[in-house]
């Protein structure tokens, strides 16, 4: 743990200090006036736990296995794009940290390293998150993920068009970087970040680099110009194509959850994209119970998870685990490999501490006991 950094908020402040404003705003921002982002965090804050007393909690176990593969802790690293803009080699740093922690790492379609590179460099459980930009390209990515040994495919379905991200519009953030006097000054006043980027090369969307559709696909992905025609029949086709575990990310309605289960999906990620797409939607922790009652497959949750206590709250309301995003990027920005390891350890310790204080031994059965 970096000296003087003890909490996730400490790492957030360090990330804000180290990163250029445009990059921090990309990491931190949400859609519109960011009411959705704020609602996610506030909903977790107002969700309270009711502890049991006089329970032997001396031998706590926070491992879970929602899809048959054991996780050392009840959380995984969420798919996040452009991690190398935060720290050079960010995808690989996160993947290796997840492997050390014994939890899954989900690589984004918008990653700066390919699924083959990540698979070759780490022995942890690797998931692949799929954006459907073009059907033929999506099929290629699915086959590449399978060949690389990914256990799980995560289809993200809440990006038919781009969210209204005001911070990115104001800053001019994009890949490739578009230089202006303001951006040059922003970079110049953050020399550690700038030197690191110059030494390692500015990030590109690795899964689309060098192909005949390179420029078109990268532009579409950066502007979230996805295949807006992707529907239930397309999901069924993807289910037939992918033989491993299939999760659908972005579900916010109980009827959609039931339909996913009927189409053979193995699990769902209750998500509003961290408040980065549609602004005026419910917080995921608030709608989790209704979705839990509509289907029997395992549910994961993201959007607003900022601590190990938040993970326990999600389990208590019916989730099988949580995906964590921004806190890991704070750690990455604040200290590279050491920062990511430190944030993971903070969250793991918070999970253990909350389990003890809530009066429960096993994270895997928590939702049945609170």
PDB file of N, CA, C and O in Angstrom, residues 86-143:
ATOM      1  N   UNK A  86      -5.177   5.444 -18.429  1.00  0.00           N
ATOM      2  CA  UNK A  86      -5.016   5.678 -16.993  1.00  0.00           C
ATOM      3  C   UNK A  86      -3.575   5.391 -16.568  1.00  0.00           C
ATOM      4  O   UNK A  86      -2.953   6.161 -15.846  1.00  0.00           O
ATOM      5  N   UNK A  87      -3.045   4.262 -17.046  1.00  0.00           N
ATOM      6  CA  UNK A  87      -1.667   3.836 -16.735  1.00  0.00           C
ATOM      7  C   UNK A  87      -1.227   2.908 -17.865  1.00  0.00           C
ATOM      8  O   UNK A  87      -1.989   2.025 -18.267  1.00  0.00           O
ATOM      9  N   UNK A  88      -0.023   3.097 -18.416  1.00  0.00           N
ATOM     10  CA  UNK A  88       0.418   2.211 -19.506  1.00  0.00           C
ATOM     11  C   UNK A  88       0.310   0.732 -19.127  1.00  0.00           C
ATOM     12  O   UNK A  88       0.678   0.332 -18.016  1.00  0.00           O
ATOM     13  N   UNK A  89      -0.232  -0.065 -20.057  1.00  0.00           N
ATOM     14  CA  UNK A  89      -0.420  -1.484 -19.777  1.00  0.00           C
ATOM     15  C   UNK A  89      -1.503  -1.755 -18.761  1.00  0.00           C
ATOM     16  O   UNK A  89      -1.492  -2.804 -18.086  1.00  0.00           O
ATOM     17  N   UNK A  90      -2.484  -0.856 -18.654  1.00  0.00           N
ATOM     18  CA  UNK A  90      -3.490  -0.966 -17.604  1.00  0.00           C
ATOM     19  C   UNK A  90      -4.275  -2.259 -17.627  1.00  0.00           C
ATOM     20  O   UNK A  90      -4.565  -2.833 -16.568  1.00  0.00           O
ATOM     21  N   UNK A  91      -4.646  -2.757 -18.816  1.00  0.00           N
ATOM     22  CA  UNK A  91      -5.420  -3.999 -18.887  1.00  0.00           C
ATOM     23  C   UNK A  91      -4.645  -5.164 -18.294  1.00  0.00           C
ATOM     24  O   UNK A  91      -5.191  -5.971 -17.520  1.00  0.00           O
ATOM     25  N   UNK A  92      -3.367  -5.263 -18.652  1.00  0.00           N
ATOM     26  CA  UNK A  92      -2.550  -6.366 -18.154  1.00  0.00           C
ATOM     27  C   UNK A  92      -2.328  -6.245 -16.648  1.00  0.00           C
ATOM     28  O   UNK A  92      -2.355  -7.254 -15.928  1.00  0.00           O
ATOM     29  N   UNK A  93      -2.128  -5.031 -16.160  1.00  0.00           N
ATOM     30  CA  UNK A  93      -1.961  -4.832 -14.717  1.00  0.00           C
ATOM     31  C   UNK A  93      -3.203  -5.315 -13.965  1.00  0.00           C
ATOM     32  O   UNK A  93      -3.111  -6.036 -12.962  1.00  0.00           O
ATOM     33  N   UNK A  94      -4.378  -4.940 -14.454  1.00  0.00           N
ATOM     34  CA  UNK A  94      -5.622  -5.358 -13.799  1.00  0.00           C
ATOM     35  C   UNK A  94      -5.824  -6.862 -13.878  1.00  0.00           C
ATOM     36  O   UNK A  94      -6.250  -7.497 -12.905  1.00  0.00           O
ATOM     37  N   UNK A  95      -5.516  -7.456 -15.034  1.00  0.00           N
ATOM     38  CA  UNK A  95      -5.699  -8.900 -15.206  1.00  0.00           C
ATOM     39  C   UNK A  95      -4.782  -9.683 -14.267  1.00  0.00           C
ATOM     40  O   UNK A  95      -5.198 -10.673 -13.650  1.00  0.00           O
ATOM     41  N   UNK A  96      -3.542  -9.258 -14.173  1.00  0.00           N
ATOM     42  CA  UNK A  96      -2.606  -9.960 -13.287  1.00  0.00           C
ATOM     43  C   UNK A  96      -2.984  -9.770 -11.825  1.00  0.00           C
ATOM     44  O   UNK A  96      -2.856 -10.701 -11.015  1.00  0.00           O
ATOM     45  N   UNK A  97      -3.466  -8.579 -11.468  1.00  0.00           N
ATOM     46  CA  UNK A  97      -3.907  -8.350 -10.092  1.00  0.00           C
ATOM     47  C   UNK A  97      -5.100  -9.234  -9.752  1.00  0.00           C
ATOM     48  O   UNK A  97      -5.188  -9.779  -8.651  1.00  0.00           O
ATOM     49  N   UNK A  98      -6.038  -9.380 -10.697  1.00  0.00           N
ATOM     50  CA  UNK A  98      -7.189 -10.260 -10.469  1.00  0.00           C
ATOM     51  C   UNK A  98      -6.738 -11.698 -10.266  1.00  0.00           C
ATOM     52  O   UNK A  98      -7.260 -12.407  -9.390  1.00  0.00           O
ATOM     53  N   UNK A  99      -5.770 -12.156 -11.068  1.00  0.00           N
ATOM     54  CA  UNK A  99      -5.272 -13.522 -10.924  1.00  0.00           C
ATOM     55  C   UNK A  99      -4.646 -13.728  -9.550  1.00  0.00           C
ATOM     56  O   UNK A  99      -4.869 -14.760  -8.895  1.00  0.00           O
ATOM     57  N   UNK A 100      -3.859 -12.743  -9.089  1.00  0.00           N
ATOM     58  CA  UNK A 100      -3.262 -12.857  -7.753  1.00  0.00           C
ATOM     59  C   UNK A 100      -4.329 -12.890  -6.668  1.00  0.00           C
ATOM     60  O   UNK A 100      -4.174 -13.566  -5.644  1.00  0.00           O
ATOM     61  N   UNK A 101      -5.418 -12.150  -6.889  1.00  0.00           N
ATOM     62  CA  UNK A 101      -6.490 -12.085  -5.895  1.00  0.00           C
ATOM     63  C   UNK A 101      -7.461 -13.262  -5.996  1.00  0.00           C
ATOM     64  O   UNK A 101      -8.341 -13.402  -5.143  1.00  0.00           O
ATOM     65  N   UNK A 102      -7.352 -14.072  -7.049  1.00  0.00           N
ATOM     66  CA  UNK A 102      -8.227 -15.223  -7.204  1.00  0.00           C
ATOM     67  C   UNK A 102      -9.637 -14.879  -7.633  1.00  0.00           C
ATOM     68  O   UNK A 102     -10.589 -15.583  -7.277  1.00  0.00           O
ATOM     69  N   UNK A 103      -9.771 -13.790  -8.425  1.00  0.00           N
ATOM     70  CA  UNK A 103     -11.092 -13.365  -8.899  1.00  0.00           C
ATOM     71  C   UNK A 103     -11.047 -13.186 -10.407  1.00  0.00           C
ATOM     72  O   UNK A 103      -9.971 -13.020 -10.998  1.00  0.00           O
ATOM     73  N   UNK A 104     -12.204 -13.197 -11.089  1.00  0.00           N
ATOM     74  CA  UNK A 104     -12.205 -13.024 -12.543  1.00  0.00           C
ATOM     75  C   UNK A 104     -11.865 -11.596 -12.954  1.00  0.00           C
ATOM     76  O   UNK A 104     -12.136 -10.629 -12.236  1.00  0.00           O
ATOM     77  N   UNK A 105     -11.296 -11.490 -14.144  1.00  0.00           N
ATOM     78  CA  UNK A 105     -11.063 -10.211 -14.801  1.00  0.00           C
ATOM     79  C   UNK A 105     -11.816 -10.219 -16.118  1.00  0.00           C
ATOM     80  O   UNK A 105     -11.701 -11.169 -16.899  1.00  0.00           O
ATOM     81  N   UNK A 106     -12.589  -9.167 -16.383  1.00  0.00           N
ATOM     82  CA  UNK A 106     -13.361  -9.075 -17.618  1.00  0.00           C
ATOM     83  C   UNK A 106     -12.713  -8.046 -18.532  1.00  0.00           C
ATOM     84  O   UNK A 106     -12.641  -6.862 -18.186  1.00  0.00           O
ATOM     85  N   UNK A 107     -12.248  -8.483 -19.692  1.00  0.00           N
ATOM     86  CA  UNK A 107     -11.595  -7.609 -20.665  1.00  0.00           C
ATOM     87  C   UNK A 107     -12.645  -7.000 -21.583  1.00  0.00           C
ATOM     88  O   UNK A 107     -13.495  -7.702 -22.125  1.00  0.00           O
ATOM     89  N   UNK A 108     -12.546  -5.685 -21.782  1.00  0.00           N
ATOM     90  CA  UNK A 108     -13.505  -4.976 -22.610  1.00  0.00           C
ATOM     91  C   UNK A 108     -13.182  -5.111 -24.091  1.00  0.00           C
ATOM     92  O   UNK A 108     -12.019  -5.242 -24.484  1.00  0.00           O
ATOM     93  N   UNK A 109     -14.219  -5.046 -24.930  1.00  0.00           N
ATOM     94  CA  UNK A 109     -14.006  -4.890 -26.361  1.00  0.00           C
ATOM     95  C   UNK A 109     -13.163  -3.655 -26.640  1.00  0.00           C
ATOM     96  O   UNK A 109     -12.358  -3.635 -27.575  1.00  0.00           O
ATOM     97  N   UNK A 110     -13.328  -2.607 -25.815  1.00  0.00           N
ATOM     98  CA  UNK A 110     -12.602  -1.345 -25.986  1.00  0.00           C
ATOM     99  C   UNK A 110     -11.280  -1.343 -25.230  1.00  0.00           C
ATOM    100  O   UNK A 110     -10.777  -0.288 -24.847  1.00  0.00           O
ATOM    101  N   UNK A 111     -10.681  -2.513 -25.037  1.00  0.00           N
ATOM    102  CA  UNK A 111      -9.411  -2.609 -24.330  1.00  0.00           C
ATOM    103  C   UNK A 111      -8.255  -2.126 -25.202  1.00  0.00           C
ATOM    104  O   UNK A 111      -8.352  -2.062 -26.429  1.00  0.00           O
ATOM    105  N   UNK A 112      -7.147  -1.851 -24.533  1.00  0.00           N
ATOM    106  CA  UNK A 112      -5.926  -1.469 -25.227  1.00  0.00           C
ATOM    107  C   UNK A 112      -4.956  -2.626 -25.354  1.00  0.00           C
ATOM    108  O   UNK A 112      -3.819  -2.450 -25.815  1.00  0.00           O
ATOM    109  N   UNK A 113      -5.376  -3.814 -24.959  1.00  0.00           N
ATOM    110  CA  UNK A 113      -4.638  -5.053 -25.179  1.00  0.00           C
ATOM    111  C   UNK A 113      -5.627  -6.081 -25.705  1.00  0.00           C
ATOM    112  O   UNK A 113      -6.820  -6.024 -25.388  1.00  0.00           O
ATOM    113  N   UNK A 114      -5.161  -7.006 -26.515  1.00  0.00           N
ATOM    114  CA  UNK A 114      -6.058  -7.999 -27.092  1.00  0.00           C
ATOM    115  C   UNK A 114      -6.316  -9.128 -26.110  1.00  0.00           C
ATOM    116  O   UNK A 114      -5.555  -9.352 -25.160  1.00  0.00           O
ATOM    117  N   UNK A 115      -7.363  -9.862 -26.374  1.00  0.00           N
ATOM    118  CA  UNK A 115      -7.692 -10.998 -25.522  1.00  0.00           C
ATOM    119  C   UNK A 115      -6.592 -12.050 -25.591  1.00  0.00           C
ATOM    120  O   UNK A 115      -6.296 -12.731 -24.600  1.00  0.00           O
ATOM    121  N   UNK A 116      -5.940 -12.166 -26.756  1.00  0.00           N
ATOM    122  CA  UNK A 116      -4.834 -13.130 -26.878  1.00  0.00           C
ATOM    123  C   UNK A 116      -3.651 -12.703 -26.019  1.00  0.00           C
ATOM    124  O   UNK A 116      -3.010 -13.550 -25.358  1.00  0.00           O
ATOM    125  N   UNK A 117      -3.349 -11.408 -25.977  1.00  0.00           N
ATOM    126  CA  UNK A 117      -2.233 -10.916 -25.166  1.00  0.00           C
ATOM    127  C   UNK A 117      -2.495 -11.128 -23.682  1.00  0.00           C
ATOM    128  O   UNK A 117      -1.594 -11.552 -22.930  1.00  0.00           O
ATOM    129  N   UNK A 118      -3.709 -10.851 -23.249  1.00  0.00           N
ATOM    130  CA  UNK A 118      -4.031 -11.031 -21.831  1.00  0.00           C
ATOM    131  C   UNK A 118      -4.000 -12.510 -21.458  1.00  0.00           C
ATOM    132  O   UNK A 118      -3.460 -12.893 -20.414  1.00  0.00           O
ATOM    133  N   UNK A 119      -4.559 -13.360 -22.307  1.00  0.00           N
ATOM    134  CA  UNK A 119      -4.584 -14.799 -22.015  1.00  0.00           C
ATOM    135  C   UNK A 119      -3.179 -15.375 -21.924  1.00  0.00           C
ATOM    136  O   UNK A 119      -2.906 -16.255 -21.096  1.00  0.00           O
ATOM    137  N   UNK A 120      -2.272 -14.888 -22.760  1.00  0.00           N
ATOM    138  CA  UNK A 120      -0.908 -15.409 -22.764  1.00  0.00           C
ATOM    139  C   UNK A 120      -0.096 -14.935 -21.565  1.00  0.00           C
ATOM    140  O   UNK A 120       0.889 -15.581 -21.189  1.00  0.00           O
ATOM    141  N   UNK A 121      -0.517 -13.834 -20.958  1.00  0.00           N
ATOM    142  CA  UNK A 121       0.300 -13.206 -19.924  1.00  0.00           C
ATOM    143  C   UNK A 121      -0.188 -13.463 -18.503  1.00  0.00           C
ATOM    144  O   UNK A 121       0.481 -13.063 -17.552  1.00  0.00           O
ATOM    145  N   UNK A 122      -1.333 -14.113 -18.345  1.00  0.00           N
ATOM    146  CA  UNK A 122      -1.851 -14.366 -17.008  1.00  0.00           C
ATOM    147  C   UNK A 122      -2.597 -15.688 -16.993  1.00  0.00           C
ATOM    148  O   UNK A 122      -3.132 -16.133 -18.015  1.00  0.00           O
ATOM    149  N   UNK A 123      -2.639 -16.314 -15.826  1.00  0.00           N
ATOM    150  CA  UNK A 123      -3.322 -17.604 -15.705  1.00  0.00           C
ATOM    151  C   UNK A 123      -4.617 -17.491 -14.905  1.00  0.00           C
ATOM    152  O   UNK A 123      -5.177 -18.495 -14.471  1.00  0.00           O
ATOM    153  N   UNK A 124      -5.108 -16.271 -14.711  1.00  0.00           N
ATOM    154  CA  UNK A 124      -6.355 -16.096 -13.979  1.00  0.00           C
ATOM    155  C   UNK A 124      -7.568 -16.370 -14.843  1.00  0.00           C
ATOM    156  O   UNK A 124      -7.460 -16.607 -16.055  1.00  0.00           O
ATOM    157  N   UNK A 125      -8.755 -16.361 -14.215  1.00  0.00           N
ATOM    158  CA  UNK A 125      -9.999 -16.573 -14.963  1.00  0.00           C
ATOM    159  C   UNK A 125     -10.302 -15.335 -15.797  1.00  0.00           C
ATOM    160  O   UNK A 125     -10.452 -14.233 -15.273  1.00  0.00           O
ATOM    161  N   UNK A 126     -10.396 -15.533 -17.110  1.00  0.00           N
ATOM    162  CA  UNK A 126     -10.549 -14.420 -18.039  1.00  0.00           C
ATOM    163  C   UNK A 126     -11.930 -14.447 -18.664  1.00  0.00           C
ATOM    164  O   UNK A 126     -12.368 -15.465 -19.191  1.00  0.00           O
ATOM    165  N   UNK A 127     -12.627 -13.309 -18.573  1.00  0.00           N
ATOM    166  CA  UNK A 127     -13.907 -13.109 -19.241  1.00  0.00           C
ATOM    167  C   UNK A 127     -13.700 -12.115 -20.383  1.00  0.00           C
ATOM    168  O   UNK A 127     -12.758 -11.321 -20.365  1.00  0.00           O
ATOM    169  N   UNK A 128     -14.614 -12.139 -21.338  1.00  0.00           N
ATOM    170  CA  UNK A 128     -14.558 -11.159 -22.421  1.00  0.00           C
ATOM    171  C   UNK A 128     -15.900 -10.464 -22.531  1.00  0.00           C
ATOM    172  O   UNK A 128     -16.952 -11.117 -22.609  1.00  0.00           O
ATOM    173  N   UNK A 129     -15.865  -9.132 -22.534  1.00  0.00           N
ATOM    174  CA  UNK A 129     -17.081  -8.318 -22.673  1.00  0.00           C
ATOM    175  C   UNK A 129     -17.257  -7.920 -24.130  1.00  0.00           C
ATOM    176  O   UNK A 129     -16.327  -7.415 -24.761  1.00  0.00           O
ATOM    177  N   UNK A 130     -18.441  -8.155 -24.669  1.00  0.00           N
ATOM    178  CA  UNK A 130     -18.705  -7.955 -26.086  1.00  0.00           C
ATOM    179  C   UNK A 130     -19.615  -6.764 -26.321  1.00  0.00           C
ATOM    180  O   UNK A 130     -20.750  -6.721 -25.839  1.00  0.00           O
ATOM    181  N   UNK A 131     -19.115  -5.789 -27.082  1.00  0.00           N
ATOM    182  CA  UNK A 131     -19.945  -4.775 -27.713  1.00  0.00           C
ATOM    183  C   UNK A 131     -20.196  -5.224 -29.154  1.00  0.00           C
ATOM    184  O   UNK A 131     -19.245  -5.579 -29.866  1.00  0.00           O
ATOM    185  N   UNK A 132     -21.437  -5.194 -29.577  1.00  0.00           N
ATOM    186  CA  UNK A 132     -21.755  -5.558 -30.955  1.00  0.00           C
ATOM    187  C   UNK A 132     -21.768  -4.272 -31.786  1.00  0.00           C
ATOM    188  O   UNK A 132     -22.757  -3.546 -31.829  1.00  0.00           O
ATOM    189  N   UNK A 133     -20.627  -3.994 -32.415  1.00  0.00           N
ATOM    190  CA  UNK A 133     -20.521  -2.847 -33.309  1.00  0.00           C
ATOM    191  C   UNK A 133     -21.040  -3.241 -34.682  1.00  0.00           C
ATOM    192  O   UNK A 133     -21.871  -2.563 -35.277  1.00  0.00           O
ATOM    193  N   UNK A 134     -20.525  -4.371 -35.185  1.00  0.00           N
ATOM    194  CA  UNK A 134     -20.977  -4.962 -36.437  1.00  0.00           C
ATOM    195  C   UNK A 134     -21.099  -6.462 -36.198  1.00  0.00           C
ATOM    196  O   UNK A 134     -20.266  -7.050 -35.506  1.00  0.00           O
ATOM    197  N   UNK A 135     -22.103  -7.099 -36.745  1.00  0.00           N
ATOM    198  CA  UNK A 135     -22.350  -8.514 -36.453  1.00  0.00           C
ATOM    199  C   UNK A 135     -21.153  -9.391 -36.833  1.00  0.00           C
ATOM    200  O   UNK A 135     -20.761 -10.283 -36.078  1.00  0.00           O
ATOM    201  N   UNK A 136     -20.568  -9.150 -38.011  1.00  0.00           N
ATOM    202  CA  UNK A 136     -19.461  -9.999 -38.455  1.00  0.00           C
ATOM    203  C   UNK A 136     -18.244  -9.825 -37.549  1.00  0.00           C
ATOM    204  O   UNK A 136     -17.562 -10.801 -37.204  1.00  0.00           O
ATOM    205  N   UNK A 137     -17.971  -8.586 -37.146  1.00  0.00           N
ATOM    206  CA  UNK A 137     -16.861  -8.345 -36.230  1.00  0.00           C
ATOM    207  C   UNK A 137     -17.132  -8.965 -34.864  1.00  0.00           C
ATOM    208  O   UNK A 137     -16.221  -9.503 -34.224  1.00  0.00           O
ATOM    209  N   UNK A 138     -18.379  -8.898 -34.419  1.00  0.00           N
ATOM    210  CA  UNK A 138     -18.732  -9.512 -33.141  1.00  0.00           C
ATOM    211  C   UNK A 138     -18.493 -11.017 -33.183  1.00  0.00           C
ATOM    212  O   UNK A 138     -17.963 -11.602 -32.231  1.00  0.00           O
ATOM    213  N   UNK A 139     -18.868 -11.663 -34.274  1.00  0.00           N
ATOM    214  CA  UNK A 139     -18.637 -13.099 -34.400  1.00  0.00           C
ATOM    215  C   UNK A 139     -17.147 -13.420 -34.339  1.00  0.00           C
ATOM    216  O   UNK A 139     -16.730 -14.408 -33.723  1.00  0.00           O
ATOM    217  N   UNK A 140     -16.338 -12.574 -34.977  1.00  0.00           N
ATOM    218  CA  UNK A 140     -14.893 -12.788 -34.931  1.00  0.00           C
ATOM    219  C   UNK A 140     -14.367 -12.672 -33.510  1.00  0.00           C
ATOM    220  O   UNK A 140     -13.536 -13.472 -33.068  1.00  0.00           O
ATOM    221  N   UNK A 141     -14.851 -11.668 -32.781  1.00  0.00           N
ATOM    222  CA  UNK A 141     -14.410 -11.482 -31.406  1.00  0.00           C
ATOM    223  C   UNK A 141     -14.835 -12.645 -30.518  1.00  0.00           C
ATOM    224  O   UNK A 141     -14.082 -13.075 -29.631  1.00  0.00           O
ATOM    225  N   UNK A 142     -16.024 -13.160 -30.735  1.00  0.00           N
ATOM    226  CA  UNK A 142     -16.487 -14.310 -29.960  1.00  0.00           C
ATOM    227  C   UNK A 142     -15.581 -15.509 -30.208  1.00  0.00           C
ATOM    228  O   UNK A 142     -15.176 -16.216 -29.268  1.00  0.00           O
ATOM    229  N   UNK A 143     -15.232 -15.743 -31.460  1.00  0.00           N
ATOM    230  CA  UNK A 143     -14.344 -16.874 -31.772  1.00  0.00           C
ATOM    231  C   UNK A 143     -12.949 -16.657 -31.174  1.00  0.00           C
ATOM    232  O   UNK A 143     -12.322 -17.615 -30.698  1.00  0.00           O
TER     233      UNK A 143
END
